[in-house]
PDB file of C-alpha atoms in Angstrom:
ATOM      1  CA  MET E   1      11.845  15.928  43.250  1.00  0.00           C
ATOM      2  CA  GLU E   2      14.291  18.307  44.870  1.00  0.00           C
ATOM      3  CA  SER E   3      13.710  21.509  45.707  1.00  0.00           C
ATOM      4  CA  TYR E   4      16.176  23.053  43.019  1.00  0.00           C
ATOM      5  CA  LYS E   5      14.876  21.297  40.400  1.00  0.00           C
ATOM      6  CA  LEU E   6      10.902  21.620  41.319  1.00  0.00           C
ATOM      7  CA  SER E   7      11.510  25.524  41.211  1.00  0.00           C
ATOM      8  CA  HIS E   8      13.375  25.125  37.970  1.00  0.00           C
ATOM      9  CA  LEU E   9      10.905  23.649  36.089  1.00  0.00           C
ATOM     10  CA  ARG E  10       7.543  25.714  37.559  1.00  0.00           C
ATOM     11  CA  GLU E  11       9.804  28.466  35.826  1.00  0.00           C
ATOM     12  CA  LEU E  12      10.394  27.044  32.771  1.00  0.00           C
ATOM     13  CA  GLU E  13       5.899  26.712  32.483  1.00  0.00           C
ATOM     14  CA  SER E  14       5.551  29.836  33.562  1.00  0.00           C
ATOM     15  CA  GLU E  15       7.458  30.833  30.967  1.00  0.00           C
ATOM     16  CA  SER E  16       6.261  28.972  28.632  1.00  0.00           C
ATOM     17  CA  MET E  17       2.028  29.635  29.571  1.00  0.00           C
ATOM     18  CA  PHE E  18       3.314  33.318  29.474  1.00  0.00           C
ATOM     19  CA  VAL E  19       3.915  32.767  25.417  1.00  0.00           C
ATOM     20  CA  LEU E  20       0.864  30.555  24.887  1.00  0.00           C
ATOM     21  CA  ARG E  21      -1.074  33.203  26.460  1.00  0.00           C
ATOM     22  CA  GLU E  22       0.652  35.985  24.345  1.00  0.00           C
ATOM     23  CA  VAL E  23      -0.035  33.996  21.203  1.00  0.00           C
ATOM     24  CA  ALA E  24      -4.162  33.438  21.960  1.00  0.00           C
ATOM     25  CA  ALA E  25      -3.745  38.198  22.997  1.00  0.00           C
ATOM     26  CA  GLN E  26      -1.676  39.224  19.893  1.00  0.00           C
ATOM     27  CA  PHE E  27      -1.830  36.547  16.739  1.00  0.00           C
ATOM     28  CA  GLU E  28      -4.688  35.727  14.461  1.00  0.00           C
ATOM     29  CA  ASN E  29      -6.212  32.212  13.066  1.00  0.00           C
ATOM     30  CA  PRO E  30      -3.300  30.689  15.512  1.00  0.00           C
ATOM     31  CA  VAL E  31      -2.464  26.909  15.240  1.00  0.00           C
ATOM     32  CA  LEU E  32      -0.711  25.096  17.937  1.00  0.00           C
ATOM     33  CA  LEU E  33       1.518  22.317  15.793  1.00  0.00           C
ATOM     34  CA  PHE E  34       1.177  18.317  17.390  1.00  0.00           C
ATOM     35  CA  SER E  35       2.866  15.293  16.603  1.00  0.00           C
ATOM     36  CA  GLY E  36       1.589  13.171  19.365  1.00  0.00           C
ATOM     37  CA  GLY E  37       5.756  12.991  20.311  1.00  0.00           C
ATOM     38  CA  LYS E  38       6.525  13.625  23.726  1.00  0.00           C
ATOM     39  CA  ASP E  39       7.815  18.120  23.089  1.00  0.00           C
ATOM     40  CA  SER E  40       4.524  18.790  21.430  1.00  0.00           C
ATOM     41  CA  ILE E  41       1.885  16.321  24.432  1.00  0.00           C
ATOM     42  CA  VAL E  42       4.050  19.017  26.856  1.00  0.00           C
ATOM     43  CA  VAL E  43       3.067  21.479  24.835  1.00  0.00           C
ATOM     44  CA  ALA E  44      -0.930  21.191  24.665  1.00  0.00           C
ATOM     45  CA  HIS E  45      -0.694  20.026  28.290  1.00  0.00           C
ATOM     46  CA  LEU E  46       1.322  23.928  29.332  1.00  0.00           C
ATOM     47  CA  ALA E  47      -1.893  25.277  27.041  1.00  0.00           C
ATOM     48  CA  ARG E  48      -4.528  22.925  28.670  1.00  0.00           C
ATOM     49  CA  LYS E  49      -3.102  24.517  31.780  1.00  0.00           C
ATOM     50  CA  ALA E  50      -2.725  28.310  31.000  1.00  0.00           C
ATOM     51  CA  PHE E  51      -6.266  28.261  29.845  1.00  0.00           C
ATOM     52  CA  TRP E  52      -7.686  26.536  32.577  1.00  0.00           C
ATOM     53  CA  PRO E  53     -10.702  25.807  32.969  1.00  0.00           C
ATOM     54  CA  ALA E  54     -11.599  27.115  29.721  1.00  0.00           C
ATOM     55  CA  LYS E  55     -10.659  25.098  26.848  1.00  0.00           C
ATOM     56  CA  ILE E  56      -7.173  25.557  24.392  1.00  0.00           C
ATOM     57  CA  PRO E  57      -8.759  29.118  22.515  1.00  0.00           C
ATOM     58  CA  PHE E  58      -6.921  27.988  18.808  1.00  0.00           C
ATOM     59  CA  PRO E  59      -6.539  24.355  16.853  1.00  0.00           C
ATOM     60  CA  MET E  60      -3.897  21.625  16.625  1.00  0.00           C
ATOM     61  CA  MET E  61      -2.632  20.731  13.446  1.00  0.00           C
ATOM     62  CA  HIS E  62      -0.934  16.811  12.847  1.00  0.00           C
ATOM     63  CA  VAL E  63       0.977  17.131   9.864  1.00  0.00           C
ATOM     64  CA  ASP E  64      -0.138  13.273   9.143  1.00  0.00           C
ATOM     65  CA  THR E  65       2.519  11.553   6.287  1.00  0.00           C
ATOM     66  CA  GLY E  66       1.437   8.415   6.050  1.00  0.00           C
ATOM     67  CA  HIS E  67       3.681   6.370   7.639  1.00  0.00           C
ATOM     68  CA  ASN E  68       3.603   7.015  10.983  1.00  0.00           C
ATOM     69  CA  PHE E  69       2.906   4.678  13.776  1.00  0.00           C
ATOM     70  CA  PRO E  70      -0.191   3.030  14.263  1.00  0.00           C
ATOM     71  CA  GLU E  71       0.693   4.177  18.343  1.00  0.00           C
ATOM     72  CA  THR E  72       0.971   7.743  17.309  1.00  0.00           C
ATOM     73  CA  ILE E  73      -2.326   8.147  15.030  1.00  0.00           C
ATOM     74  CA  GLU E  74      -4.284   5.870  18.094  1.00  0.00           C
ATOM     75  CA  PHE E  75      -2.599   7.869  21.247  1.00  0.00           C
ATOM     76  CA  ARG E  76      -3.167  11.567  18.372  1.00  0.00           C
ATOM     77  CA  ASP E  77      -7.030  11.216  18.779  1.00  0.00           C
ATOM     78  CA  ARG E  78      -7.231   9.569  22.213  1.00  0.00           C
ATOM     79  CA  TYR E  79      -5.561  12.513  24.001  1.00  0.00           C
ATOM     80  CA  MET E  80      -7.090  15.237  21.452  1.00  0.00           C
ATOM     81  CA  GLU E  81     -10.513  13.808  22.667  1.00  0.00           C
ATOM     82  CA  LYS E  82      -9.233  13.904  25.905  1.00  0.00           C
ATOM     83  CA  LEU E  83      -8.428  17.460  25.627  1.00  0.00           C
ATOM     84  CA  GLY E  84     -11.534  18.548  23.416  1.00  0.00           C
ATOM     85  CA  ALA E  85      -8.943  20.235  21.155  1.00  0.00           C
ATOM     86  CA  ASN E  86      -9.937  20.680  17.660  1.00  0.00           C
ATOM     87  CA  LEU E  87      -7.613  18.887  15.205  1.00  0.00           C
ATOM     88  CA  ILE E  88      -6.480  19.566  12.353  1.00  0.00           C
ATOM     89  CA  VAL E  89      -4.413  17.185   9.554  1.00  0.00           C
ATOM     90  CA  ALA E  90      -2.604  17.807   7.443  1.00  0.00           C
ATOM     91  CA  SER E  91      -2.113  15.323   4.567  1.00  0.00           C
ATOM     92  CA  VAL E  92       0.862  14.244   2.832  1.00  0.00           C
ATOM     93  CA  GLN E  93      -1.045  11.642   1.102  1.00  0.00           C
ATOM     94  CA  ASP E  94      -2.767  14.723   0.271  1.00  0.00           C
ATOM     95  CA  SER E  95      -0.136  16.519  -1.408  1.00  0.00           C
ATOM     96  CA  ILE E  96       1.395  13.532  -3.278  1.00  0.00           C
ATOM     97  CA  ASP E  97      -2.147  12.765  -5.048  1.00  0.00           C
ATOM     98  CA  GLN E  98      -2.338  16.342  -5.719  1.00  0.00           C
ATOM     99  CA  GLY E  99       0.974  16.805  -7.321  1.00  0.00           C
ATOM    100  CA  LYS E 100       2.724  18.711  -5.054  1.00  0.00           C
ATOM    101  CA  VAL E 101       5.327  16.699  -4.048  1.00  0.00           C
ATOM    102  CA  VAL E 102       7.298  14.233  -5.799  1.00  0.00           C
ATOM    103  CA  GLU E 103       7.670  10.444  -3.226  1.00  0.00           C
ATOM    104  CA  GLU E 104      10.496   9.100  -3.211  1.00  0.00           C
ATOM    105  CA  THR E 105      11.432   5.832  -4.573  1.00  0.00           C
ATOM    106  CA  GLY E 106      14.051   3.085  -2.879  1.00  0.00           C
ATOM    107  CA  PHE E 107      15.736   0.842  -0.042  1.00  0.00           C
ATOM    108  CA  ASN E 108      15.943   4.646   2.551  1.00  0.00           C
ATOM    109  CA  ALA E 109      12.628   6.447   0.621  1.00  0.00           C
ATOM    110  CA  SER E 110      10.973   8.875   3.911  1.00  0.00           C
ATOM    111  CA  ARG E 111       8.166  10.849   3.374  1.00  0.00           C
ATOM    112  CA  ASN E 112       9.208  13.273   6.360  1.00  0.00           C
ATOM    113  CA  GLY E 113      10.777  15.998   4.191  1.00  0.00           C
ATOM    114  CA  LEU E 114       7.768  15.847   1.951  1.00  0.00           C
ATOM    115  CA  GLN E 115       6.188  17.750   5.667  1.00  0.00           C
ATOM    116  CA  THR E 116       7.361  21.312   4.942  1.00  0.00           C
ATOM    117  CA  VAL E 117       5.210  21.089   1.835  1.00  0.00           C
ATOM    118  CA  THR E 118       2.121  20.562   3.498  1.00  0.00           C
ATOM    119  CA  LEU E 119       2.847  22.186   6.667  1.00  0.00           C
ATOM    120  CA  LEU E 120       3.320  25.398   4.456  1.00  0.00           C
ATOM    121  CA  ARG E 121      -0.098  25.638   3.093  1.00  0.00           C
ATOM    122  CA  PRO E 122      -2.285  25.769   5.515  1.00  0.00           C
ATOM    123  CA  LEU E 123      -0.163  28.443   6.613  1.00  0.00           C
ATOM    124  CA  LYS E 124      -2.531  30.821   4.058  1.00  0.00           C
ATOM    125  CA  ARG E 125      -5.366  30.456   6.595  1.00  0.00           C
ATOM    126  CA  ALA E 126      -3.290  30.932   9.415  1.00  0.00           C
ATOM    127  CA  SER E 127      -0.944  32.927  10.748  1.00  0.00           C
ATOM    128  CA  LEU E 128       0.582  31.246  13.445  1.00  0.00           C
ATOM    129  CA  ILE E 129       2.146  27.560  13.494  1.00  0.00           C
ATOM    130  CA  ALA E 130       3.473  26.945  17.143  1.00  0.00           C
ATOM    131  CA  PRO E 131       6.477  24.130  16.600  1.00  0.00           C
ATOM    132  CA  SER E 132       7.793  22.242  20.085  1.00  0.00           C
ATOM    133  CA  VAL E 133      11.660  22.688  19.118  1.00  0.00           C
ATOM    134  CA  VAL E 134      14.066  21.994  22.440  1.00  0.00           C
ATOM    135  CA  GLN E 135      16.604  22.779  23.378  1.00  0.00           C
ATOM    136  CA  ASP E 136      18.917  20.276  22.324  1.00  0.00           C
ATOM    137  CA  VAL E 137      17.453  19.749  19.275  1.00  0.00           C
ATOM    138  CA  MET E 138      18.392  23.092  17.548  1.00  0.00           C
ATOM    139  CA  ARG E 139      21.980  24.114  16.084  1.00  0.00           C
ATOM    140  CA  LYS E 140      22.487  27.966  17.019  1.00  0.00           C
ATOM    141  CA  ARG E 141      20.451  27.590  19.878  1.00  0.00           C
ATOM    142  CA  HIS E 142      20.914  30.786  21.326  1.00  0.00           C
ATOM    143  CA  ALA E 143      19.469  33.035  18.684  1.00  0.00           C
ATOM    144  CA  ARG E 144      16.644  31.659  18.715  1.00  0.00           C
ATOM    145  CA  LYS E 145      13.806  33.669  19.694  1.00  0.00           C
ATOM    146  CA  SER E 146      10.511  32.818  21.092  1.00  0.00           C
ATOM    147  CA  VAL E 147       8.675  34.873  18.241  1.00  0.00           C
ATOM    148  CA  SER E 148       9.679  34.293  14.313  1.00  0.00           C
ATOM    149  CA  SER E 149       7.744  36.128  11.395  1.00  0.00           C
ATOM    150  CA  ARG E 150       8.497  34.504   8.769  1.00  0.00           C
ATOM    151  CA  THR E 151       7.307  35.196   4.363  1.00  0.00           C
ATOM    152  CA  GLU E 152       7.074  33.412   1.721  1.00  0.00           C
ATOM    153  CA  MET E 153      11.124  33.967   1.286  1.00  0.00           C
ATOM    154  CA  ILE E 154      11.573  31.369   3.940  1.00  0.00           C
ATOM    155  CA  SER E 155      15.393  31.088   3.071  1.00  0.00           C
ATOM    156  CA  ASP E 156      15.881  34.870   3.701  1.00  0.00           C
ATOM    157  CA  ASN E 157      13.175  35.382   6.414  1.00  0.00           C
ATOM    158  CA  GLY E 158      14.836  32.575   7.896  1.00  0.00           C
ATOM    159  CA  ILE E 159      17.512  33.688   9.522  1.00  0.00           C
ATOM    160  CA  PRO E 160      18.472  34.833  13.325  1.00  0.00           C
ATOM    161  CA  LYS E 161      19.561  37.627  12.543  1.00  0.00           C
ATOM    162  CA  ASN E 162      17.015  39.193  10.041  1.00  0.00           C
ATOM    163  CA  GLN E 163      14.254  38.242  13.315  1.00  0.00           C
ATOM    164  CA  ARG E 164      12.655  40.943  14.718  1.00  0.00           C
ATOM    165  CA  PRO E 165      14.149  41.928  18.656  1.00  0.00           C
ATOM    166  CA  GLU E 166      12.471  40.919  21.318  1.00  0.00           C
ATOM    167  CA  LEU E 167      13.818  42.962  24.364  1.00  0.00           C
ATOM    168  CA  TRP E 168      12.463  40.966  27.958  1.00  0.00           C
ATOM    169  CA  ASN E 169       9.724  38.835  27.509  1.00  0.00           C
ATOM    170  CA  ILE E 170       7.877  41.840  25.214  1.00  0.00           C
ATOM    171  CA  PHE E 171       7.020  40.562  21.258  1.00  0.00           C
ATOM    172  CA  ASN E 172       6.103  42.404  18.328  1.00  0.00           C
ATOM    173  CA  GLY E 173       2.911  40.165  17.323  1.00  0.00           C
ATOM    174  CA  LYS E 174       2.243  43.127  14.525  1.00  0.00           C
ATOM    175  CA  LYS E 175       1.791  41.193  11.230  1.00  0.00           C
ATOM    176  CA  HIS E 176       2.575  42.332   7.744  1.00  0.00           C
ATOM    177  CA  MET E 177       0.855  40.831   4.053  1.00  0.00           C
ATOM    178  CA  GLY E 178       1.796  38.050   3.730  1.00  0.00           C
ATOM    179  CA  GLU E 179       3.721  37.282   6.963  1.00  0.00           C
ATOM    180  CA  HIS E 180       3.355  34.054   9.654  1.00  0.00           C
ATOM    181  CA  PHE E 181       4.387  33.632  12.897  1.00  0.00           C
ATOM    182  CA  ARG E 182       6.223  30.200  14.558  1.00  0.00           C
ATOM    183  CA  VAL E 183       6.226  30.721  17.774  1.00  0.00           C
ATOM    184  CA  PHE E 184       8.189  27.931  20.058  1.00  0.00           C
ATOM    185  CA  PRO E 185       6.904  27.763  22.912  1.00  0.00           C
ATOM    186  CA  ILE E 186       9.921  25.017  24.899  1.00  0.00           C
ATOM    187  CA  SER E 187      12.844  27.032  23.108  1.00  0.00           C
ATOM    188  CA  ASN E 188      14.588  27.126  26.440  1.00  0.00           C
ATOM    189  CA  TRP E 189      13.959  23.347  27.722  1.00  0.00           C
ATOM    190  CA  THR E 190      15.772  20.500  27.457  1.00  0.00           C
ATOM    191  CA  GLU E 191      15.169  17.135  27.172  1.00  0.00           C
ATOM    192  CA  MET E 192      15.818  16.208  30.271  1.00  0.00           C
ATOM    193  CA  ASP E 193      13.806  19.035  31.644  1.00  0.00           C
ATOM    194  CA  ILE E 194      10.890  17.687  29.766  1.00  0.00           C
ATOM    195  CA  TRP E 195      11.301  14.088  30.983  1.00  0.00           C
ATOM    196  CA  GLN E 196      11.301  15.634  34.343  1.00  0.00           C
ATOM    197  CA  TYR E 197       8.171  17.868  33.937  1.00  0.00           C
ATOM    198  CA  ILE E 198       6.225  14.536  32.345  1.00  0.00           C
ATOM    199  CA  LEU E 199       7.386  13.079  35.396  1.00  0.00           C
ATOM    200  CA  LEU E 200       5.688  15.917  37.267  1.00  0.00           C
ATOM    201  CA  GLU E 201       3.056  16.427  36.176  1.00  0.00           C
ATOM    202  CA  GLY E 202       2.415  12.838  35.016  1.00  0.00           C
ATOM    203  CA  ILE E 203       1.074  12.908  31.310  1.00  0.00           C
ATOM    204  CA  GLU E 204       0.588   9.909  29.845  1.00  0.00           C
ATOM    205  CA  LEU E 205       2.256   8.905  26.636  1.00  0.00           C
ATOM    206  CA  PRO E 206       2.154   6.428  23.680  1.00  0.00           C
ATOM    207  CA  SER E 207       3.563   2.870  24.491  1.00  0.00           C
ATOM    208  CA  LEU E 208       6.256   3.478  22.086  1.00  0.00           C
ATOM    209  CA  TYR E 209       8.714   6.024  24.193  1.00  0.00           C
ATOM    210  CA  PHE E 210       8.304   2.978  26.886  1.00  0.00           C
ATOM    211  CA  SER E 211      10.859  -0.011  26.608  1.00  0.00           C
ATOM    212  CA  HIS E 212       9.211  -2.723  24.314  1.00  0.00           C
ATOM    213  CA  LYS E 213       9.738  -6.135  21.966  1.00  0.00           C
ATOM    214  CA  ARG E 214       9.685  -5.173  18.229  1.00  0.00           C
ATOM    215  CA  GLU E 215      11.357  -6.564  15.456  1.00  0.00           C
ATOM    216  CA  CYS E 216      13.682  -4.389  14.391  1.00  0.00           C
ATOM    217  CA  PHE E 217      16.588  -4.364  11.551  1.00  0.00           C
ATOM    218  CA  MET E 218      19.899  -2.187  11.626  1.00  0.00           C
ATOM    219  CA  ARG E 219      20.222  -0.353   9.238  1.00  0.00           C
ATOM    220  CA  ASP E 220      23.445   2.323   8.368  1.00  0.00           C
ATOM    221  CA  GLY E 221      24.201   1.819  12.496  1.00  0.00           C
ATOM    222  CA  MET E 222      20.561   2.671  13.003  1.00  0.00           C
ATOM    223  CA  ILE E 223      17.787   0.797  15.061  1.00  0.00           C
ATOM    224  CA  LEU E 224      14.495   1.066  12.463  1.00  0.00           C
ATOM    225  CA  GLY E 225      11.683  -1.254  13.341  1.00  0.00           C
ATOM    226  CA  LYS E 226       9.776  -3.243  11.020  1.00  0.00           C
ATOM    227  CA  THR E 227       6.591  -2.061   9.018  1.00  0.00           C
ATOM    228  CA  ASP E 228       5.198  -1.781   6.325  1.00  0.00           C
ATOM    229  CA  PHE E 229       6.724   1.514   4.775  1.00  0.00           C
ATOM    230  CA  ILE E 230      10.216   0.536   4.713  1.00  0.00           C
ATOM    231  CA  GLN E 231      12.018  -1.878   2.348  1.00  0.00           C
ATOM    232  CA  THR E 232      14.479  -3.973   3.924  1.00  0.00           C
ATOM    233  CA  ARG E 233      17.508  -5.807   2.155  1.00  0.00           C
ATOM    234  CA  ASP E 234      18.150  -9.549   1.725  1.00  0.00           C
ATOM    235  CA  THR E 235      21.490  -8.306   3.874  1.00  0.00           C
ATOM    236  CA  GLU E 236      19.471  -7.011   7.188  1.00  0.00           C
ATOM    237  CA  GLU E 237      18.145  -9.234   8.784  1.00  0.00           C
ATOM    238  CA  VAL E 238      14.690  -8.772  11.299  1.00  0.00           C
ATOM    239  CA  LYS E 239      14.472  -9.675  14.381  1.00  0.00           C
ATOM    240  CA  GLU E 240      13.135  -9.555  17.704  1.00  0.00           C
ATOM    241  CA  MET E 241      14.926  -6.212  19.566  1.00  0.00           C
ATOM    242  CA  GLN E 242      13.836  -4.725  23.348  1.00  0.00           C
ATOM    243  CA  ILE E 243      13.488  -1.484  21.773  1.00  0.00           C
ATOM    244  CA  ARG E 244      12.270   1.797  22.867  1.00  0.00           C
ATOM    245  CA  PHE E 245      12.083   5.525  20.784  1.00  0.00           C
ATOM    246  CA  ARG E 246      14.214   8.731  22.474  1.00  0.00           C
ATOM    247  CA  THR E 247      11.522  10.539  19.445  1.00  0.00           C
ATOM    248  CA  ILE E 248       8.782   9.576  17.430  1.00  0.00           C
ATOM    249  CA  GLY E 249       7.823  10.870  13.641  1.00  0.00           C
ATOM    250  CA  ASP E 250       7.581   8.964  10.203  1.00  0.00           C
ATOM    251  CA  ALA E 251       8.746   5.041  10.967  1.00  0.00           C
ATOM    252  CA  THR E 252      10.522   5.505   7.922  1.00  0.00           C
ATOM    253  CA  CYS E 253      13.909   7.600   9.049  1.00  0.00           C
ATOM    254  CA  THR E 254      13.425   6.984  13.122  1.00  0.00           C
ATOM    255  CA  GLY E 255      15.430   4.738  14.689  1.00  0.00           C
ATOM    256  CA  ALA E 256      15.366   3.368  18.517  1.00  0.00           C
ATOM    257  CA  VAL E 257      17.542   2.416  21.250  1.00  0.00           C
ATOM    258  CA  LEU E 258      18.061  -0.735  22.753  1.00  0.00           C
ATOM    259  CA  SER E 259      16.464  -0.894  26.194  1.00  0.00           C
ATOM    260  CA  SER E 260      14.868  -1.757  28.896  1.00  0.00           C
ATOM    261  CA  ALA E 261      13.537   1.777  30.363  1.00  0.00           C
ATOM    262  CA  SER E 262      10.151   1.222  31.252  1.00  0.00           C
ATOM    263  CA  THR E 263       9.421   3.928  33.685  1.00  0.00           C
ATOM    264  CA  LEU E 264       9.586   8.138  33.582  1.00  0.00           C
ATOM    265  CA  GLU E 265      12.190   7.266  36.379  1.00  0.00           C
ATOM    266  CA  ASP E 266      14.184   4.473  34.013  1.00  0.00           C
ATOM    267  CA  ILE E 267      13.768   6.739  31.052  1.00  0.00           C
ATOM    268  CA  ILE E 268      15.270  10.017  32.901  1.00  0.00           C
ATOM    269  CA  ALA E 269      18.368   7.010  34.523  1.00  0.00           C
ATOM    270  CA  GLU E 270      19.485   6.975  30.967  1.00  0.00           C
ATOM    271  CA  VAL E 271      19.161  10.417  29.034  1.00  0.00           C
ATOM    272  CA  ALA E 272      21.050  11.572  32.221  1.00  0.00           C
ATOM    273  CA  SER E 273      24.005   8.940  31.123  1.00  0.00           C
ATOM    274  CA  THR E 274      23.427   8.885  27.512  1.00  0.00           C
ATOM    275  CA  ARG E 275      25.969  11.509  25.154  1.00  0.00           C
ATOM    276  CA  VAL E 276      23.960  10.947  22.011  1.00  0.00           C
ATOM    277  CA  THR E 277      20.990  13.766  21.743  1.00  0.00           C
ATOM    278  CA  GLU E 278      17.811  12.497  21.685  1.00  0.00           C
ATOM    279  CA  ARG E 279      17.541  13.629  16.968  1.00  0.00           C
ATOM    280  CA  GLY E 280      20.764  11.149  16.975  1.00  0.00           C
ATOM    281  CA  GLY E 281      18.730   8.283  16.288  1.00  0.00           C
ATOM    282  CA  ARG E 282      16.972  10.421  13.186  1.00  0.00           C
ATOM    283  CA  ALA E 283      18.210   8.827   9.701  1.00  0.00           C
ATOM    284  CA  ASP E 284      16.921  12.495   7.942  1.00  0.00           C
ATOM    285  CA  ASP E 285      19.068  14.445  10.428  1.00  0.00           C
ATOM    286  CA  LYS E 286      21.811  12.024   8.598  1.00  0.00           C
ATOM    287  CA  ARG E 287      20.704  13.259   5.203  1.00  0.00           C
ATOM    288  CA  SER E 288      23.801  15.964   4.909  1.00  0.00           C
ATOM    289  CA  GLU E 289      25.921  17.358   7.596  1.00  0.00           C
ATOM    290  CA  ALA E 290      23.293  20.523   8.037  1.00  0.00           C
ATOM    291  CA  ALA E 291      20.014  18.740   7.524  1.00  0.00           C
ATOM    292  CA  MET E 292      18.227  20.427  10.718  1.00  0.00           C
ATOM    293  CA  GLU E 293      19.179  23.970   8.963  1.00  0.00           C
ATOM    294  CA  ASP E 294      18.567  23.096   5.527  1.00  0.00           C
ATOM    295  CA  ARG E 295      14.992  22.146   6.544  1.00  0.00           C
ATOM    296  CA  LYS E 296      14.897  25.644   8.832  1.00  0.00           C
ATOM    297  CA  LYS E 297      15.607  27.512   5.549  1.00  0.00           C
ATOM    298  CA  GLN E 298      12.770  25.656   3.881  1.00  0.00           C
ATOM    299  CA  GLY E 299      10.396  26.266   6.226  1.00  0.00           C
ATOM    300  CA  TYR E 300       9.716  23.503   8.092  1.00  0.00           C
ATOM    301  CA  PHE E 301      11.119  24.839  11.456  1.00  0.00           C
TER     302      PHE E 301
END
């Protein structure tokens, strides 16, 4: 890898590890969101390096919709065991059973939007959530701060102009009553940075990210994998396709791309040539023009 790319990645790595160390030093009861996707895997890897040879000093939390790809859950459990990390599973199914949320019905039903309630409930016990959101994902990313203070009034307090100033690398971790924080350790990374860092560090990933054959069907211009969670219409033909996933989430709304990229080098070349962001294949982002901003106001981001 060229020296300038290596230097760039090491600078991003150093910045992210500094943020993670500040989390451990300043905040009470921190917890790191872990979805089993590449971004959260990279953040977990960074946390491991930041505190090595000690263990990661905070637990991981997975908001489990119950409609995940089996490969995601298998990798999650194996990776947590490898890290020696404490995993907290927040279940959307439990929220449904307890009447906290109402499950959608119909062909386009998804549990993805129900994650917000399931995520916010544990915040009564944890003062910090550290999700991983890269530049390509967030609109108005120039306004994204590393540390974002939140209260119960998510719709007001999630607005960037209401956030505390960040002077250079000085973070204000003082928490008021009823307040918690979101920390974004890789907010300055792009999708390409993530993939190049994965190659540089030899980070293991779920098989879903690499080209494989799977039964799929087309819906609204998207390729969806056939699962027990998705109802198919009579007009939707299920057939075997050579695909991979650029992002991993709830199986009901995570689209695939036709791809023969079977190695990290192949994926990097593919990402370099694409003109569609990695979440361009997420059905939940297509429900409205401001779907991502709506979820941020509700408290998911």
